[in-house]
Amino acid sequence: MSSSMKEALEVYKRLWAIRYASGLLSWDLETYMPKSAAADRGEVFGQLSVISQDLTLRLSPLVERLEKEVNDDVSRGNLRVIRRDLAFYTKVPPSLLQDISKVTSEATVTWRDARQKSDFKKFLPYLNRIVELNKELAEKLGYEGSPYNALLDLYEEGVRTDDIDAVFSYLIPNSKRILEKTRAPSSSRFETMEYSPSDLEKVNREVLQMIGMPWDRFRIDVSTHPFTVGLSVNDVRITTRYEGKDFKQTIFSTIHESGHAIYELGLDPSLQGQPVGTAVSSGIHESQSRFWENIIGRSRQMTEKIYEILRKHLTFVGDSSPSEIYDYFNIVRPSLIRVDADELTYNFHIFVRYTLEKQLIEGKIDASDVPSMWDDLIEKNLGVRPKNDTEGCLQDIHWSNGSFGYFPTYTLGNVVAGTLWASAPWLYDSVAEADFHRIKTYLGEKIHRLGSIYPPKELLRRSFGKEYYPRDLVRYLEQKYL
Ligand code: MG
């Protein structure tokens, strides 16, 4: 290894340590932190990000030397990631980042209140301001074509609106066709049945045990919104929630977060602490969670296994059959709330959000147009119309957080999960045999162990011979729902 690379890796080891510490602090914030600690914690996050920024800028004088010295995929990947990180901090002035952080932390509080009261007018000034700040961010970052491309690239390197448009223009009409023809059930008696959280906790533990989650390298806790934090290859945290009824929700949210965790746990340990030693993108991350949650978790083979676990811990499951539970796990019903949507209608929700946020950033619509356009688009695509903005454009936290360009990565995740399915014709034999090791080895070789050595499109080309390819997902949906 060259001396410049050695120097760069030393800086990165420190950045890694800061990321590790921030990760643990965010996990704590969502799980066990005492309420009054919020302001101090915010201050600490701010200071840590300033330290990260200073450290990153120290890499600047090394880049030119590194360029002459890279000679293999890992060092090329490291240089690519260093360049990306540097570009962000050199192009975007600290004052803009501070403005974004200040406005979004106030906006999140206002949004919670506005959502509760279904009062969009209250949130509107913040949405206006956040859109303006994101436009400014796009200008600073630079882009070709749409300014939205600059924001997309922050979450999914190298992806542009053309890619997203191509995915939706195939996926949406085909999903509509399948939705019209499917005979999947639209409700189940289990949706309203109440359970005791301690029973479902046992179920979740046994499911995690079955898929082989390593208890010495991960843990599960409870939080309002389930999430995963990967601190290192030896410490990944997931959370779930227990709502007291509709028990499939907690099971599938646990399996979903486990998919994220398996990705974080599967990095080649020799890459840890290097620039390439992180998950490559939001979309690829979501592909892992969706693959485990929907394609494995909701399959007939997996349902039979989960059914046996349910019978042990939930008395009211006793008089049912695996096929009734399978129907319950696979209800299809157009609905208003994204996080409750089934795998067939989910992408319509993302399509609506993408359409609106792209037009906001391109200056084609105004923030005040959002509620009515939202309702119209949802009705046009799903045949149901929100009664108020709580059920409509105020339901997600993303915009108040300042995240524009993130939503489409959910659909990219579903699309890549479809490709994982298409490339593993042996998949359901493995599930039937409870051979989850084989599945993890497959995902590990194709994606997990590689970290960010290759940008997402190149990773997909190398591992599967295609990029974001919606035909695989449509074929999966056809086989399952038609
Ligand atoms: Mg997820």
Short mmCIF file of C-alpha atoms and ligand atoms in Angstrom, two decimals:
data_model
loop_
_atom_site.label_atom_id
_atom_site.label_comp_id
_atom_site.label_asym_id
_atom_site.label_seq_id
_atom_site.Cartn_x
_atom_site.Cartn_y
_atom_site.Cartn_z
CA MET A 1 0.00 0.00 0.00
CA SER A 2 1.26 3.48 -0.91
CA SER A 3 2.19 5.94 1.80
CA SER A 4 -0.53 8.39 0.70
CA MET A 5 -3.13 5.64 1.00
CA LYS A 6 -1.81 4.76 4.45
CA GLU A 7 -2.19 8.38 5.49
CA ALA A 8 -5.70 8.56 4.06
CA LEU A 9 -6.73 5.36 5.86
CA GLU A 10 -5.51 6.75 9.18
CA VAL A 11 -7.80 9.76 8.73
CA TYR A 12 -10.63 7.43 7.75
CA LYS A 13 -10.17 5.31 10.83
CA ARG A 14 -10.95 8.42 12.87
CA LEU A 15 -13.96 9.25 10.73
CA TRP A 16 -15.12 5.69 11.25
CA ALA A 17 -14.78 6.09 15.01
CA ILE A 18 -16.91 9.25 14.89
CA ARG A 19 -19.52 7.50 12.78
CA TYR A 20 -19.52 4.61 15.23
CA ALA A 21 -20.01 6.98 18.17
CA SER A 22 -22.78 8.98 16.40
CA GLY A 23 -24.48 5.73 15.46
CA LEU A 24 -24.55 4.56 19.03
CA LEU A 25 -25.80 7.97 20.16
CA SER A 26 -28.66 7.89 17.62
CA TRP A 27 -29.59 4.39 18.70
CA ASP A 28 -29.65 5.54 22.30
CA LEU A 29 -31.70 8.61 21.37
CA GLU A 30 -34.42 6.41 19.87
CA THR A 31 -34.41 3.78 22.61
CA TYR A 32 -33.27 4.67 26.13
CA MET A 33 -32.26 8.35 26.27
CA PRO A 34 -34.02 10.40 28.97
CA LYS A 35 -36.33 12.95 27.35
CA SER A 36 -34.61 16.10 28.64
CA ALA A 37 -31.29 15.08 27.07
CA ALA A 38 -32.54 15.95 23.55
CA ALA A 39 -31.03 19.45 23.27
CA ASP A 40 -27.59 18.41 24.54
CA ARG A 41 -27.64 15.41 22.25
CA GLY A 42 -28.42 17.67 19.29
CA GLU A 43 -25.44 19.86 20.19
CA VAL A 44 -23.16 16.80 20.39
CA PHE A 45 -24.28 15.61 16.93
CA GLY A 46 -23.55 19.07 15.57
CA GLN A 47 -20.05 19.12 17.06
CA LEU A 48 -19.29 15.60 15.84
CA SER A 49 -20.29 16.54 12.31
CA VAL A 50 -17.97 19.58 12.43
CA ILE A 51 -15.10 17.27 13.49
CA SER A 52 -15.98 14.91 10.61
CA GLN A 53 -15.97 17.77 8.16
CA ASP A 54 -12.54 19.00 9.36
CA LEU A 55 -11.09 15.52 9.15
CA THR A 56 -12.51 14.95 5.68
CA LEU A 57 -10.96 18.18 4.39
CA ARG A 58 -7.55 16.95 5.55
CA LEU A 59 -7.76 14.40 2.73
CA SER A 60 -7.78 17.11 0.09
CA PRO A 61 -3.97 17.42 -0.38
CA LEU A 62 -3.68 13.63 -0.69
CA VAL A 63 -6.03 13.16 -3.62
CA GLU A 64 -3.63 14.08 -6.40
CA ARG A 65 -0.99 11.65 -5.12
CA LEU A 66 -3.57 8.92 -4.59
CA GLU A 67 -4.69 9.25 -8.20
CA LYS A 68 -1.26 8.16 -9.42
CA GLU A 69 -1.05 5.29 -6.99
CA VAL A 70 -4.33 3.39 -7.14
CA ASN A 71 -3.84 0.02 -8.79
CA ASP A 72 -6.60 -2.33 -7.63
CA ASP A 73 -10.38 -2.31 -7.14
CA VAL A 74 -10.26 -1.61 -3.41
CA SER A 75 -7.91 1.37 -3.66
CA ARG A 76 -9.83 2.69 -6.68
CA GLY A 77 -13.01 2.38 -4.62
CA ASN A 78 -11.39 4.12 -1.68
CA LEU A 79 -10.31 7.02 -3.88
CA ARG A 80 -13.80 7.27 -5.39
CA VAL A 81 -15.44 7.48 -1.95
CA ILE A 82 -12.86 9.99 -0.70
CA ARG A 83 -13.55 12.17 -3.75
CA ARG A 84 -17.29 12.01 -3.14
CA ASP A 85 -16.97 12.96 0.52
CA LEU A 86 -14.54 15.77 -0.29
CA ALA A 87 -16.71 17.10 -3.10
CA PHE A 88 -19.63 17.39 -0.72
CA TYR A 89 -17.74 19.40 1.89
CA THR A 90 -15.82 21.58 -0.58
CA LYS A 91 -18.84 22.45 -2.74
CA VAL A 92 -21.38 23.00 0.02
CA PRO A 93 -20.64 25.95 2.32
CA PRO A 94 -20.89 25.20 6.06
CA SER A 95 -23.44 28.02 6.42
CA LEU A 96 -25.85 26.18 4.09
CA LEU A 97 -25.46 22.95 6.06
CA GLN A 98 -26.12 24.86 9.28
CA ASP A 99 -29.24 26.48 7.80
CA ILE A 100 -30.53 23.10 6.68
CA SER A 101 -29.87 21.57 10.06
CA LYS A 102 -31.55 24.45 11.92
CA VAL A 103 -34.62 24.68 9.69
CA THR A 104 -35.19 20.92 9.57
CA SER A 105 -34.93 20.44 13.32
CA GLU A 106 -37.62 23.12 13.81
CA ALA A 107 -39.61 21.76 10.87
CA THR A 108 -39.71 18.26 12.32
CA VAL A 109 -41.31 19.56 15.51
CA THR A 110 -43.85 21.64 13.55
CA TRP A 111 -44.55 18.76 11.19
CA ARG A 112 -45.44 16.43 14.10
CA ASP A 113 -47.92 18.99 15.37
CA ALA A 114 -49.30 19.75 11.89
CA ARG A 115 -49.73 16.06 11.16
CA GLN A 116 -51.61 15.49 14.39
CA LYS A 117 -53.98 18.38 13.66
CA SER A 118 -54.05 17.77 9.92
CA ASP A 119 -53.03 21.40 9.46
CA PHE A 120 -50.93 21.73 6.30
CA LYS A 121 -50.90 25.55 6.48
CA LYS A 122 -48.84 25.31 9.63
CA PHE A 123 -46.19 23.23 7.87
CA LEU A 124 -46.27 25.16 4.57
CA PRO A 125 -43.72 27.91 5.44
CA TYR A 126 -41.23 25.20 6.47
CA LEU A 127 -41.84 23.14 3.36
CA ASN A 128 -41.28 26.25 1.24
CA ARG A 129 -38.04 27.01 3.02
CA ILE A 130 -36.80 23.39 2.87
CA VAL A 131 -37.50 23.21 -0.86
CA GLU A 132 -35.55 26.45 -1.37
CA LEU A 133 -32.61 25.14 0.69
CA ASN A 134 -32.60 21.90 -1.29
CA LYS A 135 -32.60 23.82 -4.56
CA GLU A 136 -29.62 25.79 -3.26
CA LEU A 137 -27.92 22.56 -2.23
CA ALA A 138 -28.44 21.15 -5.73
CA GLU A 139 -26.94 24.31 -7.28
CA LYS A 140 -23.87 24.05 -5.05
CA LEU A 141 -23.39 20.35 -5.74
CA GLY A 142 -23.84 20.81 -9.49
CA TYR A 143 -25.78 18.57 -11.87
CA GLU A 144 -26.57 17.69 -15.45
CA GLY A 145 -30.21 17.78 -16.54
CA SER A 146 -32.56 18.07 -13.58
CA PRO A 147 -31.39 19.68 -10.30
CA TYR A 148 -33.11 16.72 -8.62
CA ASN A 149 -30.22 14.56 -9.97
CA ALA A 150 -27.81 16.26 -7.55
CA LEU A 151 -30.00 15.26 -4.59
CA LEU A 152 -30.68 11.72 -5.84
CA ASP A 153 -26.96 11.16 -6.13
CA LEU A 154 -26.51 11.79 -2.39
CA TYR A 155 -28.51 8.62 -1.66
CA GLU A 156 -27.94 6.51 -4.78
CA GLU A 157 -24.62 7.30 -6.41
CA GLY A 158 -24.80 7.71 -10.17
CA VAL A 159 -28.58 7.37 -10.44
CA ARG A 160 -30.55 10.00 -12.37
CA THR A 161 -34.16 10.89 -12.98
CA ASP A 162 -33.96 9.03 -16.32
CA ASP A 163 -33.24 5.81 -14.43
CA ILE A 164 -36.11 6.38 -12.01
CA ASP A 165 -38.52 7.38 -14.80
CA ALA A 166 -37.62 4.20 -16.71
CA VAL A 167 -38.31 2.07 -13.64
CA PHE A 168 -41.69 3.65 -12.92
CA SER A 169 -42.86 3.70 -16.52
CA TYR A 170 -42.55 -0.09 -16.57
CA LEU A 171 -43.48 -0.84 -12.98
CA ILE A 172 -46.59 1.30 -12.51
CA PRO A 173 -48.74 0.09 -15.47
CA ASN A 174 -47.70 -3.51 -14.82
CA SER A 175 -48.50 -3.28 -11.12
CA LYS A 176 -51.90 -1.80 -12.05
CA ARG A 177 -52.58 -4.72 -14.36
CA ILE A 178 -51.66 -7.24 -11.65
CA LEU A 179 -53.66 -5.35 -9.02
CA GLU A 180 -56.78 -5.42 -11.21
CA LYS A 181 -56.51 -9.17 -11.85
CA THR A 182 -55.26 -10.54 -8.54
CA ARG A 183 -57.45 -12.69 -6.34
CA ALA A 184 -55.34 -12.04 -3.26
CA PRO A 185 -57.48 -11.56 -0.12
CA SER A 186 -58.21 -7.98 0.94
CA SER A 187 -58.68 -8.61 4.66
CA SER A 188 -58.26 -11.17 7.45
CA ARG A 189 -59.77 -11.80 10.87
CA PHE A 190 -56.23 -11.66 12.33
CA GLU A 191 -55.86 -7.94 11.55
CA THR A 192 -57.98 -6.92 14.53
CA MET A 193 -57.01 -9.64 17.00
CA GLU A 194 -55.18 -8.35 20.04
CA TYR A 195 -51.98 -9.91 21.30
CA SER A 196 -49.73 -9.52 24.29
CA PRO A 197 -46.36 -7.97 23.35
CA SER A 198 -44.47 -10.53 25.46
CA ASP A 199 -45.91 -13.36 23.31
CA LEU A 200 -44.86 -11.66 20.09
CA GLU A 201 -41.45 -10.96 21.55
CA LYS A 202 -40.98 -14.71 21.88
CA VAL A 203 -42.16 -15.22 18.31
CA ASN A 204 -39.72 -12.61 16.99
CA ARG A 205 -36.83 -14.15 18.94
CA GLU A 206 -37.56 -17.58 17.48
CA VAL A 207 -37.80 -16.18 13.95
CA LEU A 208 -34.44 -14.44 14.41
CA GLN A 209 -33.00 -17.65 15.83
CA MET A 210 -34.29 -19.60 12.83
CA ILE A 211 -32.71 -17.30 10.25
CA GLY A 212 -29.47 -17.51 12.19
CA MET A 213 -29.01 -13.98 13.50
CA PRO A 214 -25.77 -13.94 15.52
CA TRP A 215 -26.76 -12.96 19.08
CA ASP A 216 -23.18 -12.12 19.99
CA ARG A 217 -22.98 -9.49 17.24
CA PHE A 218 -26.39 -7.86 17.27
CA ARG A 219 -29.31 -6.93 19.50
CA ILE A 220 -32.98 -6.04 19.21
CA ASP A 221 -34.84 -3.38 21.20
CA VAL A 222 -38.12 -1.48 20.96
CA SER A 223 -38.64 1.99 19.42
CA THR A 224 -41.52 4.03 17.95
CA HIS A 225 -40.17 3.73 14.41
CA PRO A 226 -38.22 0.54 13.70
CA PHE A 227 -34.69 1.06 12.35
CA THR A 228 -31.24 -0.50 12.02
CA VAL A 229 -27.91 0.98 13.04
CA GLY A 230 -24.72 -0.76 11.95
CA LEU A 231 -21.86 0.28 14.22
CA SER A 232 -19.37 -2.32 13.06
CA VAL A 233 -19.32 -5.86 11.69
CA ASN A 234 -19.46 -6.99 15.30
CA ASP A 235 -22.23 -4.72 16.57
CA VAL A 236 -25.47 -4.09 14.71
CA ARG A 237 -28.66 -2.92 16.44
CA ILE A 238 -32.21 -3.31 15.23
CA THR A 239 -35.51 -2.23 16.75
CA THR A 240 -39.10 -3.29 16.36
CA ARG A 241 -42.45 -2.19 17.79
CA TYR A 242 -45.46 -3.91 19.34
CA GLU A 243 -48.77 -2.27 18.50
CA GLY A 244 -50.94 -4.81 20.34
CA LYS A 245 -52.90 -5.98 17.29
CA ASP A 246 -52.30 -7.17 13.72
CA PHE A 247 -49.32 -9.29 14.77
CA LYS A 248 -47.86 -9.63 11.27
CA GLN A 249 -46.69 -6.01 11.49
CA THR A 250 -44.12 -6.64 14.21
CA ILE A 251 -42.94 -9.91 12.65
CA PHE A 252 -42.33 -8.38 9.22
CA SER A 253 -40.81 -5.23 10.58
CA THR A 254 -38.39 -7.42 12.56
CA ILE A 255 -37.53 -9.47 9.47
CA HIS A 256 -37.17 -6.24 7.44
CA GLU A 257 -34.68 -4.73 9.88
CA SER A 258 -32.86 -8.07 10.07
CA GLY A 259 -32.33 -7.83 6.31
CA HIS A 260 -30.63 -4.47 6.85
CA ALA A 261 -28.63 -5.95 9.75
CA ILE A 262 -27.44 -8.98 7.75
CA TYR A 263 -26.06 -6.55 5.16
CA GLU A 264 -24.13 -4.58 7.80
CA LEU A 265 -22.88 -7.78 9.45
CA GLY A 266 -21.73 -9.22 6.13
CA LEU A 267 -19.09 -6.65 5.19
CA ASP A 268 -15.64 -8.11 4.56
CA PRO A 269 -14.01 -7.32 7.95
CA SER A 270 -10.76 -6.31 6.23
CA LEU A 271 -12.63 -3.33 4.70
CA GLN A 272 -13.90 -2.04 8.03
CA GLY A 273 -12.78 1.54 8.72
CA GLN A 274 -11.76 2.10 5.07
CA PRO A 275 -13.67 4.53 2.83
CA VAL A 276 -15.23 1.55 0.99
CA GLY A 277 -16.17 -0.12 4.29
CA THR A 278 -19.81 0.96 4.27
CA ALA A 279 -23.04 -0.10 2.60
CA VAL A 280 -23.04 1.31 -0.91
CA SER A 281 -26.41 3.09 -1.15
CA SER A 282 -29.88 3.51 0.30
CA GLY A 283 -31.49 1.55 -2.52
CA ILE A 284 -29.15 -1.41 -2.19
CA HIS A 285 -29.69 -1.35 1.58
CA GLU A 286 -33.45 -1.40 1.13
CA SER A 287 -33.15 -4.26 -1.39
CA GLN A 288 -31.78 -6.41 1.43
CA SER A 289 -34.57 -5.61 3.87
CA ARG A 290 -37.30 -6.02 1.24
CA PHE A 291 -35.87 -9.29 0.02
CA TRP A 292 -36.00 -10.76 3.53
CA GLU A 293 -39.31 -9.19 4.47
CA ASN A 294 -41.37 -9.84 1.34
CA ILE A 295 -39.72 -12.32 -0.95
CA ILE A 296 -38.51 -14.69 1.76
CA GLY A 297 -40.68 -13.68 4.75
CA ARG A 298 -44.07 -13.73 3.03
CA SER A 299 -43.44 -16.88 0.97
CA ARG A 300 -45.44 -20.09 1.48
CA GLN A 301 -42.33 -21.92 2.63
CA MET A 302 -41.47 -19.31 5.25
CA THR A 303 -45.10 -18.99 6.35
CA GLU A 304 -45.14 -22.69 7.21
CA LYS A 305 -42.11 -22.22 9.43
CA ILE A 306 -43.49 -19.09 11.11
CA TYR A 307 -46.84 -20.85 11.57
CA GLU A 308 -45.18 -23.50 13.75
CA ILE A 309 -43.66 -20.76 15.91
CA LEU A 310 -46.97 -18.87 16.15
CA ARG A 311 -48.81 -21.98 17.32
CA LYS A 312 -46.47 -22.23 20.27
CA HIS A 313 -47.02 -18.68 21.49
CA LEU A 314 -50.40 -17.41 20.23
CA THR A 315 -53.41 -19.41 21.37
CA PHE A 316 -55.74 -17.79 18.81
CA VAL A 317 -53.66 -19.17 15.94
CA GLY A 318 -54.44 -22.70 17.10
CA ASP A 319 -57.58 -23.21 15.00
CA SER A 320 -56.11 -21.77 11.80
CA SER A 321 -54.06 -23.35 9.01
CA PRO A 322 -50.76 -22.33 7.36
CA SER A 323 -52.72 -21.31 4.29
CA GLU A 324 -54.98 -18.98 6.27
CA ILE A 325 -51.87 -17.39 7.80
CA TYR A 326 -50.33 -17.13 4.33
CA ASP A 327 -53.42 -15.24 3.14
CA TYR A 328 -53.17 -12.95 6.16
CA PHE A 329 -49.48 -12.28 5.46
CA ASN A 330 -50.28 -11.45 1.83
CA ILE A 331 -53.36 -9.22 1.98
CA VAL A 332 -53.54 -6.81 -0.96
CA ARG A 333 -55.56 -3.66 -0.36
CA PRO A 334 -55.03 -0.20 -1.87
CA SER A 335 -54.65 2.10 1.10
CA LEU A 336 -53.62 5.64 2.02
CA ILE A 337 -50.70 5.06 4.35
CA ARG A 338 -47.37 4.12 2.78
CA VAL A 339 -45.87 2.29 5.75
CA ASP A 340 -48.90 -0.04 5.90
CA ALA A 341 -48.92 -0.75 2.16
CA ASP A 342 -48.56 -4.29 0.78
CA GLU A 343 -45.81 -5.22 -1.65
CA LEU A 344 -48.07 -4.83 -4.70
CA THR A 345 -49.32 -1.30 -3.96
CA TYR A 346 -46.26 0.08 -2.15
CA ASN A 347 -44.55 1.47 -5.24
CA PHE A 348 -47.59 3.59 -6.14
CA HIS A 349 -47.00 5.53 -2.93
CA ILE A 350 -43.39 6.12 -3.86
CA PHE A 351 -44.33 7.12 -7.41
CA VAL A 352 -46.61 9.86 -6.04
CA ARG A 353 -43.93 11.23 -3.70
CA TYR A 354 -41.26 11.12 -6.41
CA THR A 355 -43.50 12.92 -8.92
CA LEU A 356 -44.19 15.72 -6.45
CA GLU A 357 -40.73 16.20 -4.99
CA LYS A 358 -39.06 16.21 -8.39
CA GLN A 359 -41.43 18.93 -9.61
CA LEU A 360 -40.89 20.93 -6.42
CA ILE A 361 -37.12 20.89 -6.88
CA GLU A 362 -37.44 21.66 -10.60
CA GLY A 363 -39.60 24.66 -9.68
CA LYS A 364 -42.56 23.36 -11.70
CA ILE A 365 -44.98 23.37 -8.79
CA ASP A 366 -45.27 25.32 -5.57
CA ALA A 367 -45.29 23.83 -2.07
CA SER A 368 -48.87 25.11 -1.64
CA ASP A 369 -49.96 22.88 -4.57
CA VAL A 370 -48.85 19.73 -2.76
CA PRO A 371 -52.01 18.70 -0.79
CA SER A 372 -54.43 18.75 -3.72
CA MET A 373 -51.94 17.25 -6.17
CA TRP A 374 -51.13 14.53 -3.66
CA ASP A 375 -54.78 13.60 -3.21
CA ASP A 376 -55.40 13.58 -6.96
CA LEU A 377 -52.37 11.41 -7.69
CA ILE A 378 -53.21 8.91 -4.93
CA GLU A 379 -56.78 8.65 -6.19
CA LYS A 380 -55.67 8.27 -9.79
CA ASN A 381 -53.19 5.51 -8.93
CA LEU A 382 -54.86 3.66 -6.07
CA GLY A 383 -58.55 4.53 -6.36
CA VAL A 384 -58.76 5.85 -2.78
CA ARG A 385 -58.69 9.49 -1.69
CA PRO A 386 -57.36 10.93 1.60
CA LYS A 387 -60.01 12.59 3.79
CA ASN A 388 -57.42 14.97 5.24
CA ASP A 389 -53.69 15.80 5.06
CA THR A 390 -52.81 13.50 7.96
CA GLU A 391 -53.81 10.64 5.65
CA GLY A 392 -52.22 12.50 2.76
CA CYS A 393 -49.16 14.67 2.32
CA LEU A 394 -48.38 15.06 6.03
CA GLN A 395 -47.89 11.35 6.74
CA ASP A 396 -44.12 11.02 6.16
CA ILE A 397 -41.27 12.59 8.11
CA HIS A 398 -38.89 12.76 5.11
CA TRP A 399 -39.62 16.26 3.78
CA SER A 400 -39.52 17.85 7.23
CA ASN A 401 -36.15 16.13 7.66
CA GLY A 402 -34.94 17.80 4.47
CA SER A 403 -34.62 14.49 2.63
CA PHE A 404 -35.45 15.14 -1.02
CA GLY A 405 -34.27 12.38 -3.36
CA TYR A 406 -34.60 9.62 -0.79
CA PHE A 407 -38.09 8.27 -1.58
CA PRO A 408 -37.24 6.66 -4.95
CA THR A 409 -34.59 4.50 -3.27
CA TYR A 410 -37.43 2.51 -1.65
CA THR A 411 -38.65 1.46 -5.07
CA LEU A 412 -35.10 0.82 -6.30
CA GLY A 413 -34.77 -1.48 -3.29
CA ASN A 414 -37.89 -3.40 -4.31
CA VAL A 415 -36.61 -3.62 -7.88
CA VAL A 416 -33.21 -5.00 -6.83
CA ALA A 417 -34.93 -7.44 -4.46
CA GLY A 418 -36.77 -8.71 -7.56
CA THR A 419 -33.42 -9.29 -9.25
CA LEU A 420 -32.12 -11.18 -6.19
CA TRP A 421 -35.16 -13.43 -6.51
CA ALA A 422 -34.69 -13.90 -10.27
CA SER A 423 -31.02 -14.84 -9.83
CA ALA A 424 -31.66 -17.51 -7.20
CA PRO A 425 -34.02 -20.15 -8.64
CA TRP A 426 -33.08 -22.41 -5.69
CA LEU A 427 -34.30 -19.83 -3.17
CA TYR A 428 -37.53 -21.44 -1.98
CA ASP A 429 -35.94 -24.89 -1.69
CA SER A 430 -33.48 -23.32 0.73
CA VAL A 431 -36.26 -21.63 2.69
CA ALA A 432 -38.18 -24.91 2.86
CA GLU A 433 -35.08 -26.62 4.26
CA ALA A 434 -34.46 -23.66 6.59
CA ASP A 435 -31.04 -23.36 4.93
CA PHE A 436 -30.67 -19.63 5.54
CA HIS A 437 -26.91 -19.97 5.55
CA ARG A 438 -26.97 -20.59 1.80
CA ILE A 439 -29.07 -17.46 1.25
CA LYS A 440 -26.74 -15.34 3.37
CA THR A 441 -23.71 -16.69 1.53
CA TYR A 442 -25.32 -15.78 -1.80
CA LEU A 443 -26.14 -12.23 -0.66
CA GLY A 444 -22.73 -11.92 0.96
CA GLU A 445 -20.86 -12.79 -2.20
CA LYS A 446 -23.00 -10.67 -4.51
CA ILE A 447 -23.37 -7.61 -2.28
CA HIS A 448 -22.54 -7.57 1.43
CA ARG A 449 -18.84 -8.28 1.58
CA LEU A 450 -18.07 -5.78 -1.22
CA GLY A 451 -19.08 -2.67 0.75
CA SER A 452 -18.71 0.37 -1.52
CA ILE A 453 -15.87 -0.95 -3.68
CA TYR A 454 -18.09 -0.41 -6.75
CA PRO A 455 -20.80 2.25 -7.16
CA PRO A 456 -24.30 0.70 -7.09
CA LYS A 457 -24.89 0.41 -10.84
CA GLU A 458 -21.50 -1.22 -11.39
CA LEU A 459 -22.07 -3.55 -8.44
CA LEU A 460 -25.37 -4.67 -9.98
CA ARG A 461 -23.78 -5.16 -13.41
CA ARG A 462 -20.95 -7.21 -11.97
CA SER A 463 -23.12 -9.34 -9.70
CA PHE A 464 -26.22 -9.79 -11.86
CA GLY A 465 -25.36 -8.57 -15.36
CA LYS A 466 -27.97 -5.77 -15.20
CA GLU A 467 -28.70 -2.53 -13.37
CA TYR A 468 -32.07 -1.50 -11.88
CA TYR A 469 -34.21 -3.91 -13.86
CA PRO A 470 -37.95 -3.75 -12.99
CA ARG A 471 -38.92 -6.74 -15.15
CA ASP A 472 -37.63 -9.11 -12.47
CA LEU A 473 -39.86 -7.55 -9.81
CA VAL A 474 -42.88 -7.61 -12.13
CA ARG A 475 -42.25 -11.28 -12.94
CA TYR A 476 -42.07 -12.03 -9.22
CA LEU A 477 -45.33 -10.14 -8.57
CA GLU A 478 -47.02 -11.93 -11.48
CA GLN A 479 -46.00 -15.34 -10.22
CA LYS A 480 -47.19 -14.54 -6.75
CA TYR A 481 -50.40 -12.62 -7.37
CA LEU A 482 -51.75 -13.95 -10.68
MG MG B 1 -35.76 -0.17 5.49
#
